[in-house]
PDB file of C-alpha atoms in Angstrom:
ATOM      1  CA  MET A 885      12.181 -21.782   6.519  1.00 96.00           C
ATOM      2  CA  LYS A 886       8.625 -21.915   5.272  1.00 98.00           C
ATOM      3  CA  ILE A 887       6.719 -19.663   2.888  1.00 98.00           C
ATOM      4  CA  HIS A 888       3.042 -18.748   3.123  1.00 98.00           C
ATOM      5  CA  SER A 889       1.645 -16.808   0.130  1.00 98.00           C
ATOM      6  CA  VAL A 890      -1.687 -14.993  -0.013  1.00 98.00           C
ATOM      7  CA  ARG A 891      -3.354 -12.586  -2.433  1.00 99.00           C
ATOM      8  CA  ILE A 892      -5.887 -10.142  -1.063  1.00 98.00           C
ATOM      9  CA  HIS A 893      -8.263  -8.023  -3.127  1.00 99.00           C
ATOM     10  CA  LEU A 894      -9.563  -4.488  -2.652  1.00 98.00           C
ATOM     11  CA  SER A 895     -11.991  -2.274  -4.523  1.00 98.00           C
ATOM     12  CA  THR A 896     -10.871   1.337  -4.308  1.00 98.00           C
ATOM     13  CA  ARG A 897     -12.077   4.764  -5.383  1.00 97.00           C
ATOM     14  CA  GLY A 898      -8.578   6.004  -6.250  1.00 96.00           C
ATOM     15  CA  ASN A 899      -7.558   9.656  -5.885  1.00 96.00           C
ATOM     16  CA  THR A 900      -5.112   8.991  -3.027  1.00 98.00           C
ATOM     17  CA  GLU A 901      -7.495   6.734  -1.125  1.00 98.00           C
ATOM     18  CA  ILE A 902      -5.697   5.263   1.897  1.00 99.00           C
ATOM     19  CA  THR A 903      -6.780   1.821   3.148  1.00 99.00           C
ATOM     20  CA  ASN A 904      -5.620   0.270   6.424  1.00 99.00           C
ATOM     21  CA  ILE A 905      -4.702  -3.363   5.694  1.00 99.00           C
ATOM     22  CA  THR A 906      -2.980  -4.154   9.006  1.00 99.00           C
ATOM     23  CA  GLY A 907      -5.832  -6.341  10.280  1.00 99.00           C
ATOM     24  CA  THR A 908      -5.915  -8.331   7.053  1.00 99.00           C
ATOM     25  CA  VAL A 909      -2.152  -8.920   7.131  1.00 99.00           C
ATOM     26  CA  GLN A 910      -2.333  -9.999  10.795  1.00 99.00           C
ATOM     27  CA  LYS A 911      -5.268 -12.365  10.055  1.00 99.00           C
ATOM     28  CA  GLU A 912      -3.260 -14.010   7.281  1.00 99.00           C
ATOM     29  CA  LEU A 913      -0.304 -14.380   9.645  1.00 99.00           C
ATOM     30  CA  ASP A 914      -2.675 -15.997  12.174  1.00 98.00           C
ATOM     31  CA  ARG A 915      -3.825 -18.459   9.475  1.00 98.00           C
ATOM     32  CA  SER A 916      -0.256 -19.469   8.691  1.00 97.00           C
ATOM     33  CA  ASP A 917       1.768 -21.855  10.817  1.00 96.00           C
ATOM     34  CA  LEU A 918       4.608 -19.330  11.131  1.00 99.00           C
ATOM     35  CA  SER A 919       5.726 -17.771  14.402  1.00 98.00           C
ATOM     36  CA  ASP A 920       8.786 -15.666  13.585  1.00 99.00           C
ATOM     37  CA  GLY A 921       9.944 -14.130  10.318  1.00 99.00           C
ATOM     38  CA  ILE A 922       9.087 -11.414   7.828  1.00 99.00           C
ATOM     39  CA  VAL A 923       6.206 -10.558   5.538  1.00 99.00           C
ATOM     40  CA  THR A 924       6.621  -8.718   2.265  1.00 99.00           C
ATOM     41  CA  VAL A 925       3.540  -6.728   1.258  1.00 99.00           C
ATOM     42  CA  PHE A 926       3.561  -5.887  -2.483  1.00 99.00           C
ATOM     43  CA  VAL A 927       1.089  -4.245  -4.852  1.00 99.00           C
ATOM     44  CA  PRO A 928       1.435  -4.958  -8.585  1.00 99.00           C
ATOM     45  CA  GLY A 929       0.862  -1.925 -10.764  1.00 98.00           C
ATOM     46  CA  ALA A 930       2.388   1.506 -11.151  1.00 98.00           C
ATOM     47  CA  THR A 931      -0.185   3.708  -9.388  1.00 98.00           C
ATOM     48  CA  GLY A 932      -0.483   2.056  -5.972  1.00 99.00           C
ATOM     49  CA  SER A 933       1.833   2.052  -2.969  1.00 99.00           C
ATOM     50  CA  ILE A 934       2.357   0.302   0.356  1.00 99.00           C
ATOM     51  CA  THR A 935       3.724   2.051   3.452  1.00 99.00           C
ATOM     52  CA  THR A 936       3.077   2.550   7.164  1.00 99.00           C
ATOM     53  CA  MET A 937       1.508   5.503   8.936  1.00 99.00           C
ATOM     54  CA  GLU A 938      -0.689   6.357  11.868  1.00 99.00           C
ATOM     55  CA  TYR A 939      -4.110   5.687  10.348  1.00 99.00           C
ATOM     56  CA  GLU A 940      -6.216   8.474  11.823  1.00 98.00           C
ATOM     57  CA  PRO A 941      -8.475  11.035  10.102  1.00 98.00           C
ATOM     58  CA  GLY A 942      -6.179  14.040  10.530  1.00 99.00           C
ATOM     59  CA  LEU A 943      -3.112  12.292   9.121  1.00 98.00           C
ATOM     60  CA  ILE A 944      -5.140  10.708   6.331  1.00 98.00           C
ATOM     61  CA  LYS A 945      -6.226  14.196   5.249  1.00 98.00           C
ATOM     62  CA  ASP A 946      -2.714  15.621   5.717  1.00 99.00           C
ATOM     63  CA  THR A 947      -1.156  12.781   3.712  1.00 98.00           C
ATOM     64  CA  THR A 948      -3.615  13.254   0.865  1.00 98.00           C
ATOM     65  CA  ASN A 949      -2.951  16.999   0.868  1.00 98.00           C
ATOM     66  CA  ILE A 950       0.838  16.688   0.893  1.00 98.00           C
ATOM     67  CA  PHE A 951       0.802  14.389  -2.134  1.00 98.00           C
ATOM     68  CA  ARG A 952      -1.387  16.895  -3.990  1.00 96.00           C
ATOM     69  CA  GLN A 953       1.085  19.652  -3.113  1.00 97.00           C
ATOM     70  CA  LEU A 954       4.117  17.608  -4.161  1.00 98.00           C
ATOM     71  CA  VAL A 955       2.644  16.450  -7.480  1.00 98.00           C
ATOM     72  CA  ASP A 956       0.198  18.846  -9.112  1.00 95.00           C
ATOM     73  CA  ASP A 957      -2.745  17.221 -10.933  1.00 92.00           C
ATOM     74  CA  THR A 958      -3.056  20.214 -13.257  1.00 92.00           C
ATOM     75  CA  ALA A 959       0.580  20.288 -14.423  1.00 93.00           C
ATOM     76  CA  THR A 960       1.553  19.153 -17.920  1.00 93.00           C
ATOM     77  CA  TYR A 961       3.336  15.778 -17.935  1.00 94.00           C
ATOM     78  CA  SER A 962       4.963  13.971 -20.876  1.00 94.00           C
ATOM     79  CA  HIS A 963       3.266  10.701 -19.909  1.00 94.00           C
ATOM     80  CA  ASP A 964      -0.173  12.238 -20.413  1.00 89.00           C
ATOM     81  CA  ALA A 965       0.712  13.259 -23.974  1.00 86.00           C
ATOM     82  CA  SER A 966       1.178   9.612 -24.957  1.00 87.00           C
ATOM     83  CA  HIS A 967      -1.557   7.985 -22.833  1.00 85.00           C
ATOM     84  CA  THR A 968      -5.275   8.714 -22.843  1.00 81.00           C
ATOM     85  CA  VAL A 969      -5.867   7.964 -19.146  1.00 81.00           C
ATOM     86  CA  GLY A 970      -4.252  11.212 -17.980  1.00 90.00           C
ATOM     87  CA  ASN A 971      -2.826   9.742 -14.794  1.00 96.00           C
ATOM     88  CA  ALA A 972       0.820  10.830 -14.851  1.00 97.00           C
ATOM     89  CA  SER A 973       0.393  12.447 -11.434  1.00 97.00           C
ATOM     90  CA  SER A 974      -0.800   9.069 -10.102  1.00 98.00           C
ATOM     91  CA  HIS A 975       2.350   7.349 -11.361  1.00 98.00           C
ATOM     92  CA  LEU A 976       4.613  10.078  -9.991  1.00 98.00           C
ATOM     93  CA  ARG A 977       3.048   9.948  -6.522  1.00 98.00           C
ATOM     94  CA  ALA A 978       3.377   6.168  -6.412  1.00 99.00           C
ATOM     95  CA  THR A 979       7.089   6.379  -7.243  1.00 98.00           C
ATOM     96  CA  LEU A 980       7.619   8.557  -4.167  1.00 98.00           C
ATOM     97  CA  VAL A 981       6.378   5.791  -1.845  1.00 98.00           C
ATOM     98  CA  GLY A 982       7.038   2.510  -3.659  1.00 99.00           C
ATOM     99  CA  PRO A 983       5.091  -0.722  -4.151  1.00 99.00           C
ATOM    100  CA  SER A 984       6.297  -2.824  -1.223  1.00 99.00           C
ATOM    101  CA  LEU A 985       7.127  -3.058   2.450  1.00 99.00           C
ATOM    102  CA  VAL A 986       8.822  -5.696   4.620  1.00 99.00           C
ATOM    103  CA  VAL A 987       7.549  -6.107   8.193  1.00 99.00           C
ATOM    104  CA  PRO A 988       9.060  -8.487  10.760  1.00 99.00           C
ATOM    105  CA  PHE A 989       6.884 -10.599  13.026  1.00 99.00           C
ATOM    106  CA  GLU A 990       7.599 -12.364  16.307  1.00 99.00           C
ATOM    107  CA  ASN A 991       5.459 -14.784  18.300  1.00 99.00           C
ATOM    108  CA  ARG A 992       2.780 -14.614  15.560  1.00 98.00           C
ATOM    109  CA  LYS A 993       2.429 -10.821  15.908  1.00 99.00           C
ATOM    110  CA  LEU A 994       3.444  -8.103  13.451  1.00 99.00           C
ATOM    111  CA  SER A 995       6.284  -6.010  14.920  1.00 99.00           C
ATOM    112  CA  LEU A 996       4.640  -2.623  14.439  1.00 99.00           C
ATOM    113  CA  GLY A 997       4.704   0.419  16.698  1.00 98.00           C
ATOM    114  CA  THR A 998       1.651   1.389  18.728  1.00 98.00           C
ATOM    115  CA  TRP A 999       0.517   4.020  16.222  1.00 98.00           C
ATOM    116  CA  GLN A1000       1.870   2.300  13.103  1.00 99.00           C
ATOM    117  CA  GLN A1001      -0.436   0.643  10.591  1.00 99.00           C
ATOM    118  CA  ILE A1002       0.222  -0.912   7.176  1.00 99.00           C
ATOM    119  CA  VAL A1003      -1.632   1.002   4.480  1.00 99.00           C
ATOM    120  CA  PHE A1004      -2.306   0.728   0.775  1.00 99.00           C
ATOM    121  CA  ILE A1005      -2.526   4.038  -1.076  1.00 99.00           C
ATOM    122  CA  ASP A1006      -4.328   4.084  -4.416  1.00 99.00           C
ATOM    123  CA  PHE A1007      -3.073   7.102  -6.335  1.00 98.00           C
ATOM    124  CA  ASP A1008      -4.896   6.330  -9.590  1.00 97.00           C
ATOM    125  CA  ASN A1009      -7.478   8.819 -10.823  1.00 95.00           C
ATOM    126  CA  ARG A1010     -10.285   6.267 -11.100  1.00 96.00           C
ATOM    127  CA  PRO A1011     -11.822   3.368  -9.155  1.00 97.00           C
ATOM    128  CA  ARG A1012      -9.827   0.143  -9.367  1.00 96.00           C
ATOM    129  CA  LYS A1013      -9.874  -3.475  -8.314  1.00 98.00           C
ATOM    130  CA  ARG A1014      -6.513  -4.081  -6.657  1.00 98.00           C
ATOM    131  CA  GLU A1015      -4.563  -7.164  -5.687  1.00 99.00           C
ATOM    132  CA  ILE A1016      -2.011  -7.144  -2.895  1.00 99.00           C
ATOM    133  CA  ILE A1017       0.456 -10.001  -2.534  1.00 99.00           C
ATOM    134  CA  LEU A1018       1.563 -11.133   0.934  1.00 99.00           C
ATOM    135  CA  LYS A1019       4.650 -13.370   1.183  1.00 99.00           C
ATOM    136  CA  PHE A1020       5.377 -14.645   4.672  1.00 99.00           C
ATOM    137  CA  LEU A1021       8.807 -16.196   5.223  1.00 99.00           C
ATOM    138  CA  GLY A1022       9.729 -17.676   8.556  1.00 99.00           C
ATOM    139  CA  LEU A1023       9.680 -20.468  11.080  1.00 98.00           C
TER     140      LEU A1023
END
């Protein structure tokens, strides 16, 4: 088994911004000497998440809207009472999705469905510079 590690960087606007990172992950797989294995995609921090979805305008809007319905920005949260940033809703949304994803790959190609893309969701309430860690493990 071999490991190939990469850190990618994004500048985001926050507020449930969804960024398709599938092409970047595939490019890094292409740069590695691995053919078959898995990649873990992980975002450090408590207000960002990694998942898969069909990355198209309607679903992007629907996804943003559903998170706003599930976690109300205007509600009173205990976290906001002890922190000046006022981003409890950002933390809560991120916990619903999680910070990582494992994707298999075969013959140097990510094993994703036709309409399935890897996305980073920035739930924070302000612009951020984000780092995403890619760990490829395979042969």
